[in-house]
Coordinates of C-alpha atoms in Angstrom, one line a residue:
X2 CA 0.2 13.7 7.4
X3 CA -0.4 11.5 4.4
X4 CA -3.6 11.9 2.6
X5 CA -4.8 9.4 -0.6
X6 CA -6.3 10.1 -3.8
X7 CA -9.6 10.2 -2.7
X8 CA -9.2 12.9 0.2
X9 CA -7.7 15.1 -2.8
X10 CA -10.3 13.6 -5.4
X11 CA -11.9 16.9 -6.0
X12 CA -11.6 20.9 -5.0
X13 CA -14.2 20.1 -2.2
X14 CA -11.9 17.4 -0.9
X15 CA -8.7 19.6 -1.3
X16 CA -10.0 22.5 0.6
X17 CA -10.9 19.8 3.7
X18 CA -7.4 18.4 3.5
X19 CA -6.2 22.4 3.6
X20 CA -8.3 23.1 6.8
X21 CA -7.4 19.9 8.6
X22 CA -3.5 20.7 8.1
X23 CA -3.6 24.3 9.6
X24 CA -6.2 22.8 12.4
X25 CA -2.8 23.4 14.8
X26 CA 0.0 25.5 15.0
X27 CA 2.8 23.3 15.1
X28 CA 4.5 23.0 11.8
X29 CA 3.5 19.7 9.7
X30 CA 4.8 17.7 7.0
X31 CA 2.4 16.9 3.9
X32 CA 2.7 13.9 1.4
X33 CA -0.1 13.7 -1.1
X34 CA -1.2 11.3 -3.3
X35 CA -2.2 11.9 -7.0
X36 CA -6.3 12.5 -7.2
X37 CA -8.1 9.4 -7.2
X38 CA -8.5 7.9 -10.9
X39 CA -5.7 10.0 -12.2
X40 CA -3.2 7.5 -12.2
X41 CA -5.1 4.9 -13.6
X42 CA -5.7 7.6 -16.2
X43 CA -1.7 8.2 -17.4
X44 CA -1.2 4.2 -17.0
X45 CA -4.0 4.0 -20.0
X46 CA -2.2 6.8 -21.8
X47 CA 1.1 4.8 -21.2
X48 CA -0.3 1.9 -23.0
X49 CA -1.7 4.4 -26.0
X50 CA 1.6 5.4 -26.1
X51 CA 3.4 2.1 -26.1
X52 CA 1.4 0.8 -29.0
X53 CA 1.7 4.0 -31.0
X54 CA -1.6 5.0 -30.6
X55 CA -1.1 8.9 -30.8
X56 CA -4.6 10.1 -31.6
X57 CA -6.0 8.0 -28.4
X58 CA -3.2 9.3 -26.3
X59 CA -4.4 13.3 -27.6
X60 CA -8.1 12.4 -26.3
X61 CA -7.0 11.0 -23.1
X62 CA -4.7 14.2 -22.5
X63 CA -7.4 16.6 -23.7
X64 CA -10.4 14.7 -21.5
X65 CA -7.5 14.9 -18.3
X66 CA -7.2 18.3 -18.8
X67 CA -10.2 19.8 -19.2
X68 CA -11.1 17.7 -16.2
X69 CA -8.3 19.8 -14.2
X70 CA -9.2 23.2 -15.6
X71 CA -13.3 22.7 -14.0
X72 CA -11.4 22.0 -10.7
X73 CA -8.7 25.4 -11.1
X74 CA -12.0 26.9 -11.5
X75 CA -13.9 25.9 -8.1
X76 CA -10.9 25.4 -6.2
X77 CA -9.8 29.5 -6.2
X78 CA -11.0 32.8 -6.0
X79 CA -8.9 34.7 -7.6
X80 CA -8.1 35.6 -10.9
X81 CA -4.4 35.6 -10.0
X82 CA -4.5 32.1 -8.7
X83 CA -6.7 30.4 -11.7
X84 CA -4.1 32.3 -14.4
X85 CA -1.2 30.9 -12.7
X86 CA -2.3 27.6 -11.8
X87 CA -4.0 27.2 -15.3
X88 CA -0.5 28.0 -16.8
X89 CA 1.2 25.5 -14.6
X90 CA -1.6 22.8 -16.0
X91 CA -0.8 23.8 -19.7
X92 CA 3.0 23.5 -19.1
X93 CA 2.4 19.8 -17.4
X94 CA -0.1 19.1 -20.2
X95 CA 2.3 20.0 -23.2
X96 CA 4.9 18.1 -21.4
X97 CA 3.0 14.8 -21.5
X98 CA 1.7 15.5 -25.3
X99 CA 5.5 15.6 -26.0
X100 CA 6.0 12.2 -25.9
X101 CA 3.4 11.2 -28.3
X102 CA 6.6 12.9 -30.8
X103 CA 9.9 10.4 -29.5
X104 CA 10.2 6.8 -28.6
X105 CA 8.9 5.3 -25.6
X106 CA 10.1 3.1 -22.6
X107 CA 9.8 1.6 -19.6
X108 CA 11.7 5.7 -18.4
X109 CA 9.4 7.7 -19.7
X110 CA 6.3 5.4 -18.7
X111 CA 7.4 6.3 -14.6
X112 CA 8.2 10.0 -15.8
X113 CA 4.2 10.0 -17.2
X114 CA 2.9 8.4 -14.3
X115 CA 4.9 10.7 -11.9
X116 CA 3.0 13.8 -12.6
X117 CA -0.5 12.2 -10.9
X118 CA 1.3 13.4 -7.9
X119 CA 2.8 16.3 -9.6
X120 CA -0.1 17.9 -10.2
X121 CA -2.4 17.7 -7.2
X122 CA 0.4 18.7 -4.8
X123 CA 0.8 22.0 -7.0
X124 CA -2.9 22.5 -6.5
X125 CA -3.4 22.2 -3.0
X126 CA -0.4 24.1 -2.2
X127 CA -1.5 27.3 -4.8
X128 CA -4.8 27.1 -2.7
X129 CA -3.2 27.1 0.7
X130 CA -0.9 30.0 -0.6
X131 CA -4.3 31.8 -1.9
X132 CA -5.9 31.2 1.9
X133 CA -2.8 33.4 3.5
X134 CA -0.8 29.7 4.7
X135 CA 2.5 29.8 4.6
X136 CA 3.3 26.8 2.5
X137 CA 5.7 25.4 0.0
X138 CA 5.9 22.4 -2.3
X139 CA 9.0 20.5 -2.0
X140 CA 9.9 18.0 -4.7
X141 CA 10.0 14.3 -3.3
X142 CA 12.4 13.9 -6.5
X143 CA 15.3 16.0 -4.7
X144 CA 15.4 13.9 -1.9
X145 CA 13.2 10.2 -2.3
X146 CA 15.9 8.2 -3.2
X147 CA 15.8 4.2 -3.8
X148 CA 19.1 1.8 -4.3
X149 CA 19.9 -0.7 -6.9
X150 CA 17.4 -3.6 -5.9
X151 CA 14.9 -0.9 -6.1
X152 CA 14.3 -0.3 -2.0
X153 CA 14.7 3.0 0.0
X154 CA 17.7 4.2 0.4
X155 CA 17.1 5.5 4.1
X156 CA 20.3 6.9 4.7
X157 CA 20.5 8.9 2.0
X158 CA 16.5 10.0 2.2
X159 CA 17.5 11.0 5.5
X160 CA 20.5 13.8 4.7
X161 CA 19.2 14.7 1.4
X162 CA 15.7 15.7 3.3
X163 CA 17.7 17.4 6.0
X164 CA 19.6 19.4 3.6
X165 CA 16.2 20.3 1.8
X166 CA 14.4 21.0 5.3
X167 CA 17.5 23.4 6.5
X168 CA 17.5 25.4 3.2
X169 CA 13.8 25.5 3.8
X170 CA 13.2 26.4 7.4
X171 CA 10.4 28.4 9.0
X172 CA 7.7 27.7 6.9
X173 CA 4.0 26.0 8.6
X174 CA 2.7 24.1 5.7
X175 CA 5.5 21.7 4.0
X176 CA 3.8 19.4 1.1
X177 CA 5.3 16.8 -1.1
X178 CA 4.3 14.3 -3.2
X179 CA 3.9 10.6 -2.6
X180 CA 4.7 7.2 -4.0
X181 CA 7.4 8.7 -6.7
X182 CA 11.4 8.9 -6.3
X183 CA 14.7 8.6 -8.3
X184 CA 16.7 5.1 -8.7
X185 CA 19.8 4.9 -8.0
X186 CA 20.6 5.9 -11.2
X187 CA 19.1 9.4 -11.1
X188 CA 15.8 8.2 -13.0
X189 CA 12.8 9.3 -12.1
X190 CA 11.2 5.8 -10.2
X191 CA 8.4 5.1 -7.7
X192 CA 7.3 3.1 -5.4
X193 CA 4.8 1.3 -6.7
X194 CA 1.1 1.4 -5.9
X195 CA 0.6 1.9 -2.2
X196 CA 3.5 4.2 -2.3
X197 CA 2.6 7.5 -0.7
X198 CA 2.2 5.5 2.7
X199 CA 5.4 4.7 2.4
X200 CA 6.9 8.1 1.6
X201 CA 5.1 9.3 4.5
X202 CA 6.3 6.5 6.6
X203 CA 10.3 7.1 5.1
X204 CA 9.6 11.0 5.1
X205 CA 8.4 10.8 9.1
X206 CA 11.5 8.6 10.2
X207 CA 13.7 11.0 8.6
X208 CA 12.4 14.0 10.1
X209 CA 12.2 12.3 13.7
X210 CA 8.4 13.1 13.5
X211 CA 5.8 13.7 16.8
X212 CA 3.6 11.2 14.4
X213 CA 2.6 10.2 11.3
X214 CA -0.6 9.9 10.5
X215 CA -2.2 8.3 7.2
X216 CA -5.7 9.9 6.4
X217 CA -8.3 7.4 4.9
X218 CA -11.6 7.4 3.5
X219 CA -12.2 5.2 6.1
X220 CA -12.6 5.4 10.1
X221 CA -8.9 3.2 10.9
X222 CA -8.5 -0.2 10.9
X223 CA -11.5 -2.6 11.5
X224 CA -11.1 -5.6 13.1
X225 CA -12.6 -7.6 9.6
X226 CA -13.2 -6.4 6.2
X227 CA -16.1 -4.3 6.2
X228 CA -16.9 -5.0 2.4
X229 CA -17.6 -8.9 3.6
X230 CA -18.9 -8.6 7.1
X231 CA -21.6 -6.6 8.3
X232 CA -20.9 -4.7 11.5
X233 CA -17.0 -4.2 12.2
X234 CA -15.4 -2.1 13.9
X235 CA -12.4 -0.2 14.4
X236 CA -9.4 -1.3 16.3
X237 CA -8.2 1.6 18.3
X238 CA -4.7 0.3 19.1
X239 CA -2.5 -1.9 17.2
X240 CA 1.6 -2.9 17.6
X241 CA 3.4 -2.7 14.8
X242 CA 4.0 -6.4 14.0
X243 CA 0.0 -7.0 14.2
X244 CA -0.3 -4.1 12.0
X245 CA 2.3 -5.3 9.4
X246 CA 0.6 -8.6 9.2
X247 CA -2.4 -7.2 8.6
X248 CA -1.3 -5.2 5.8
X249 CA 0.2 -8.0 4.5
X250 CA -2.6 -10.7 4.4
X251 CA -5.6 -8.2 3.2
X252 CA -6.4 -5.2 5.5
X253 CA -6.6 -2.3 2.7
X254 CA -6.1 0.6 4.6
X255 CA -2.5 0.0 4.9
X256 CA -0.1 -0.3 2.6
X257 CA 2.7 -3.5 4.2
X258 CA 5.4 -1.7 4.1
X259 CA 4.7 1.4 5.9
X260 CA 5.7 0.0 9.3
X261 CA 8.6 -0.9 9.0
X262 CA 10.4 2.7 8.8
X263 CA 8.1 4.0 11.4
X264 CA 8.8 0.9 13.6
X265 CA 12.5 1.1 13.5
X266 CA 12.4 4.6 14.6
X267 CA 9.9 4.1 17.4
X268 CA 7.3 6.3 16.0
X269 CA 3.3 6.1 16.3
X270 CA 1.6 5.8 13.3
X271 CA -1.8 6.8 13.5
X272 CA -4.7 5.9 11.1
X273 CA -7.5 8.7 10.4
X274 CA -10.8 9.2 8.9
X275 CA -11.1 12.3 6.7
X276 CA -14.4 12.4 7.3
X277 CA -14.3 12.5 10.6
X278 CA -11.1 14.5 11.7
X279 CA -11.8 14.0 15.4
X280 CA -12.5 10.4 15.1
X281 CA -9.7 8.4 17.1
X282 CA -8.6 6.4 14.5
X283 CA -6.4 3.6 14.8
X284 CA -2.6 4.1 16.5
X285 CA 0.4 1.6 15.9
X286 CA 2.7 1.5 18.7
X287 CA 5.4 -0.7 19.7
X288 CA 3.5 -1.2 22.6
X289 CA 1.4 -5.3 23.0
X290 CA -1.7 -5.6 24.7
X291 CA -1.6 -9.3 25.7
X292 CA -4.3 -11.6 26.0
X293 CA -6.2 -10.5 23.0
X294 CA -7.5 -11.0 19.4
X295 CA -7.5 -7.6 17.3
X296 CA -8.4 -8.5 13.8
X297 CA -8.9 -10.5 11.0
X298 CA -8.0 -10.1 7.6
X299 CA -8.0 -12.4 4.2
X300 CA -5.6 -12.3 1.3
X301 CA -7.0 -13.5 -2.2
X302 CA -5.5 -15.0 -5.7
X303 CA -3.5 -17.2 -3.3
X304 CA -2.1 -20.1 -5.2
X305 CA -0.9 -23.5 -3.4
X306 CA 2.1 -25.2 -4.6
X307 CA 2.6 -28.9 -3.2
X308 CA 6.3 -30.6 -3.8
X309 CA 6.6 -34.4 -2.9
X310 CA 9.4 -35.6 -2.7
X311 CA 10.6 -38.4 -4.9
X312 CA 12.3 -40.3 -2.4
X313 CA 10.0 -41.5 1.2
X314 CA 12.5 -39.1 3.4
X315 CA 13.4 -35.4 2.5
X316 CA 17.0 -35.7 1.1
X317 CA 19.3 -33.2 2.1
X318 CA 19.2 -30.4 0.5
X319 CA 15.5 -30.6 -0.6
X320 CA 14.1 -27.5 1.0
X321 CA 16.7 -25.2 0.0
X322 CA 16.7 -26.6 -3.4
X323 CA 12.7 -25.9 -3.6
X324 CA 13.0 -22.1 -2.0
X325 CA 16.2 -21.7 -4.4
X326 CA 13.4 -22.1 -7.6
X327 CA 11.2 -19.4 -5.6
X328 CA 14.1 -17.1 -5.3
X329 CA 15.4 -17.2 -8.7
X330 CA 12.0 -16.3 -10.0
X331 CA 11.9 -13.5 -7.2
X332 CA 8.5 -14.8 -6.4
X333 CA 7.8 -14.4 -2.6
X334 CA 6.1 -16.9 -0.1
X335 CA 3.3 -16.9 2.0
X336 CA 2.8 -20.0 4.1
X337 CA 5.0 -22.6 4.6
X338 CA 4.0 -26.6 5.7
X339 CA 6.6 -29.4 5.9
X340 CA 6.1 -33.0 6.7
X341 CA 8.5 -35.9 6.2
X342 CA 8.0 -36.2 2.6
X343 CA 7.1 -33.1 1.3
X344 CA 6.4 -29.3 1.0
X345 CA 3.5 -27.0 0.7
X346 CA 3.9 -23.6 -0.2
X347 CA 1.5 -20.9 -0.9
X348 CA 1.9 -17.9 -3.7
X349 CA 0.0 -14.3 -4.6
X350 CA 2.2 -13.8 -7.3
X351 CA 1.5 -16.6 -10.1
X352 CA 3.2 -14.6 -13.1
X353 CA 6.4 -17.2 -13.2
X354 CA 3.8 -20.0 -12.2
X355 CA 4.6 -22.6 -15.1
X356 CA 8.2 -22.2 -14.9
X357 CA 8.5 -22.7 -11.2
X358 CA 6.4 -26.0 -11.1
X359 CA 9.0 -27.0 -14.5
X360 CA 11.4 -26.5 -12.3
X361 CA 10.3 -27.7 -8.9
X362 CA 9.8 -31.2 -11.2
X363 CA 13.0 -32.3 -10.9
X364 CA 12.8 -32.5 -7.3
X365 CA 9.5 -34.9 -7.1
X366 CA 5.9 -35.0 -8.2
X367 CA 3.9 -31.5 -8.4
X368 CA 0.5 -30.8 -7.4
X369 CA -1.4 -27.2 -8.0
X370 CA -4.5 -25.8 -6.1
X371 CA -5.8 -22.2 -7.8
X372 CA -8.3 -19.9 -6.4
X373 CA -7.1 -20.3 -2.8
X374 CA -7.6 -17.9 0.1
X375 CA -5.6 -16.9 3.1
X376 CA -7.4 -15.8 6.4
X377 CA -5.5 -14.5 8.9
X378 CA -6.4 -13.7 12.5
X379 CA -4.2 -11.4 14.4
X380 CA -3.2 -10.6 17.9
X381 CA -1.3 -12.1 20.9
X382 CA -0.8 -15.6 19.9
X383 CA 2.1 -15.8 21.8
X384 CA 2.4 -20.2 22.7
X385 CA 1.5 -19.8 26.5
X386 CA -2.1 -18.1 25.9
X387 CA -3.9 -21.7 25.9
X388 CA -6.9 -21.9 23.5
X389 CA -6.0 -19.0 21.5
X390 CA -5.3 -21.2 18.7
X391 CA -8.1 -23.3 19.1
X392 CA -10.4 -20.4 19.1
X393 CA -9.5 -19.5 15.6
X394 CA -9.4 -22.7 14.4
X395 CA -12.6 -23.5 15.9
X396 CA -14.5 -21.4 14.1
X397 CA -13.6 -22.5 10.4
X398 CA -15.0 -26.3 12.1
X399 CA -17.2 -26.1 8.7
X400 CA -14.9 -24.8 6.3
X401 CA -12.2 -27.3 4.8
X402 CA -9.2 -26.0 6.1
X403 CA -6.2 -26.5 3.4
X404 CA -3.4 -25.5 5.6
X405 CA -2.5 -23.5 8.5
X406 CA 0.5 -21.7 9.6
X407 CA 1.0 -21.0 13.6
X408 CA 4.4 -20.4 15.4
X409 CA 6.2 -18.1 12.9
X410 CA 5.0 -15.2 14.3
X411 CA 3.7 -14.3 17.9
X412 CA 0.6 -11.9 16.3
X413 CA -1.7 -14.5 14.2
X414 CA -2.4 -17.8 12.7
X415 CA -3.0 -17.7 9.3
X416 CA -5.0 -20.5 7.2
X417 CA -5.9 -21.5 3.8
X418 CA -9.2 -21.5 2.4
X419 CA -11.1 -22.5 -0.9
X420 CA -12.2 -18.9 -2.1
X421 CA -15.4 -19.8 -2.5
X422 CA -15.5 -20.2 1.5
X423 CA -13.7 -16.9 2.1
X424 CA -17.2 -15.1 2.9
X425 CA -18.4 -17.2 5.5
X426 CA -14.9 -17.6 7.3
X427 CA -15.0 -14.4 7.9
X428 CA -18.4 -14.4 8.8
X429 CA -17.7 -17.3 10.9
X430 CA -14.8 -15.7 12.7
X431 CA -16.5 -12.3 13.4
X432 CA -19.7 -14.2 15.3
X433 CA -16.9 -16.1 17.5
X434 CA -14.0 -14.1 17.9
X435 CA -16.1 -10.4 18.3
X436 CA -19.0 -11.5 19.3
X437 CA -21.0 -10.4 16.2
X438 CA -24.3 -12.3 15.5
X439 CA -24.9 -14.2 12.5
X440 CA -28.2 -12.8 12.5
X441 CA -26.8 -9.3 11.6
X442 CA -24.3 -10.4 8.9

């Protein structure tokens, strides 16, 4: 069971997430995030620290904890509890006013933003203790482990959480903390924003979990963003490769690469609503309901790249010459579209930007379209469903269409947008996909 930073945002919140773990008897695994706005919180002090600004960094540290001792004292009831937690919060406290005192880098800024995570899992497990649970805090540092390019290292996630579990055994309640890890160096790491779904994803595959379930602030997965379009709803069943494209191209809920894990050891994933504990959620199965459309989702900041090619037919060598630039500059790809004399490509990440078109020069004339938008529709667009395609495409008949991307993938067709037009694609796409009047957008 995964929960994010708002379903431990405050002691309210963290009591909930305590009843809705002991709601069975069967032993479960916890992975918490940091409370919401904490982490944002030690990323400013990072940057107070980076720039030498030590009486900034004090304030910070002083408004963060005082913040944390007004939740020690409405989270418990005891005396006991509040004196030990509160020393626990002084200890953690000191520790991040001690590096106001040394120089700082790029290891100490992940060690700061580490204790987010640190924190709230020693709080919720000090009130479970307090209730009369039986639960203990195991440190995702003694056993999240990536490798040298920075990815999981599953194998060894998987013994060094065995060995942890079996020196551990017997216990109801086990709770760790999300998103951070060592490198394969021994440094304390993380994996990046988004991360707890992943630990919980990496932590359930390990274990051979019944299911892992990520707990939202949000009633599972709708079938279109329901900060855009009036009247979604949620999609109760999902495969795993229409999940991970949704994740991918917009839909927030998820984090992208919390399926894979979970999909390579066969296991459901189930999305839940905190509010709402008996809620059905949304669950991601291997299993493929055919014949229809599940959901739409848009990715923004999409850049497109064009490449045409200086000669009138590609020259050997030309495409991998052009995704060579992409790799060095370990920018991924979204969308790909070829045609006899050139290449489109589209981009999220623009940070390498002008050095990749400077490079891409060589090999023919350059053209650059900003503020793009990718909508993608999902389900089973597998090439014999006739007039699946068209359906999607139909209903952009308005909206310029830049590009569009079918045949990659059996789950969507994907298509590029001004992003100005985003709001009424998706508008669009609810009213003749789902049904979903115009009138009520």
């Amino acid at each position: 069971m995964k929960f994010g930073g708002t379903s431990v945002g405050s002691p309210e919140r963290m009591k909930e997430v305590a009843r809705l773990v002991t709601r069975d008897a069967e032993p479960v695994f916890v992975v918490l995030s940091a409370m919401s706005g904490t982490t944002n919180q030690l990323v400013e002090l990072t940057q107070h620290l980076y720039n030498k600004r030590a009486e900034q960094a004090e304030e910070l540290i002083d408004c963060l904890e005082n913040t944390y001792l007004g939740h020690v004292t409405n989270l418990y009831t005891t005396d006991e509890k509040r004196s030990q937690v509160g020393l626990l919060l002084k200890e953690k406290f000191d520790y991040l006013r001690s590096f106001s005192h040394d120089m700082f880098t790029s290891f100490e800024e992940k060690a700061i933003v580490a204790q987010g995570e640190v924190l709230s899992t020693n709080m919720v497990v000090a009130y479970l203790q307090e209730i009369g649970v039986d639960a203990i805090l195991l440190d995702a540092l003694d056993f999240m482990r990536t490798d040298k390019d920075g990815e999981p290292n599953s194998e060894a996630i998987h013994d060094l959480l065995t060995e942890v579990m079996e020196q551990n055994s017997g216990h109801q309640v086990y709770i760790t903390q999300g998103f951070i890890c060592r490198n394969a160096f021994g440094e304390v790491d993380n994996l990046l924003r988004g991360g707890s779904d992943y630990t919980a994803s990496l932590v359930g595959a390990a274990l051979q979990a019944e299911e892992i379930q990520i707990w939202t602030d949000i009633d599972g997965l709708h079938n279109n963003d329901p900060r855009v379009v009036e009247h979604t709803e949620p999609v109760r069943e999902l495969n795993f490769g229409e999940a991970a494209e949704l994740a991918y191209f917009g839909a927030k809920i998820l984090h992208p690469t919390c399926v894979l894990p979970a999909k390579k050891a066969d296991i459901p994933v189930r999305l839940k609503f905190t509010m709402e504990p008996d809620a059905p959620g949304t669950l991601i199965t291997s299993r493929l309901t055919r014949g229809v459309m599940k959901a739409v989702a848009a990715k923004d900041n999409i850049t497109v790249i064009k490449i045409r090619s200086s000669r009138m037919l590609l020259p050997t060598g030309f495409l991998r010459k052009v995704f060579e630039v992409f790799e060095s500059y370990h920018t991924p790809v979204d969308l790909v579209a070829t045609s006899e004399v050139g290449v489109s490509v589209s981009v999220s990440d623009d940070k390498y930007l002008t050095d990749i078109v400077q490079e891409l020069e060589k090999y023919g004339r350059v053209y650059v379209d900003k503020n793009m938008c990718i909508v993608c529709v999902v389900g089973d667009f597998d090439w014999s469903n006739v007039g699946f395609a068209t359906r999607a495409i139909d209903a952009l008949r308005d909206i310029p269409v830049r590009m569009i991307s079918f045949g990659g993938s059996n789950h969507n067709i994907s298509m590029l947008i001004r992003a100005d037009d985003k709001k009424r694609a998706l508008q669009s796409l609810s009213e003749k996909l789902f049904n979903v009047s115009s009138e009520n957008q």
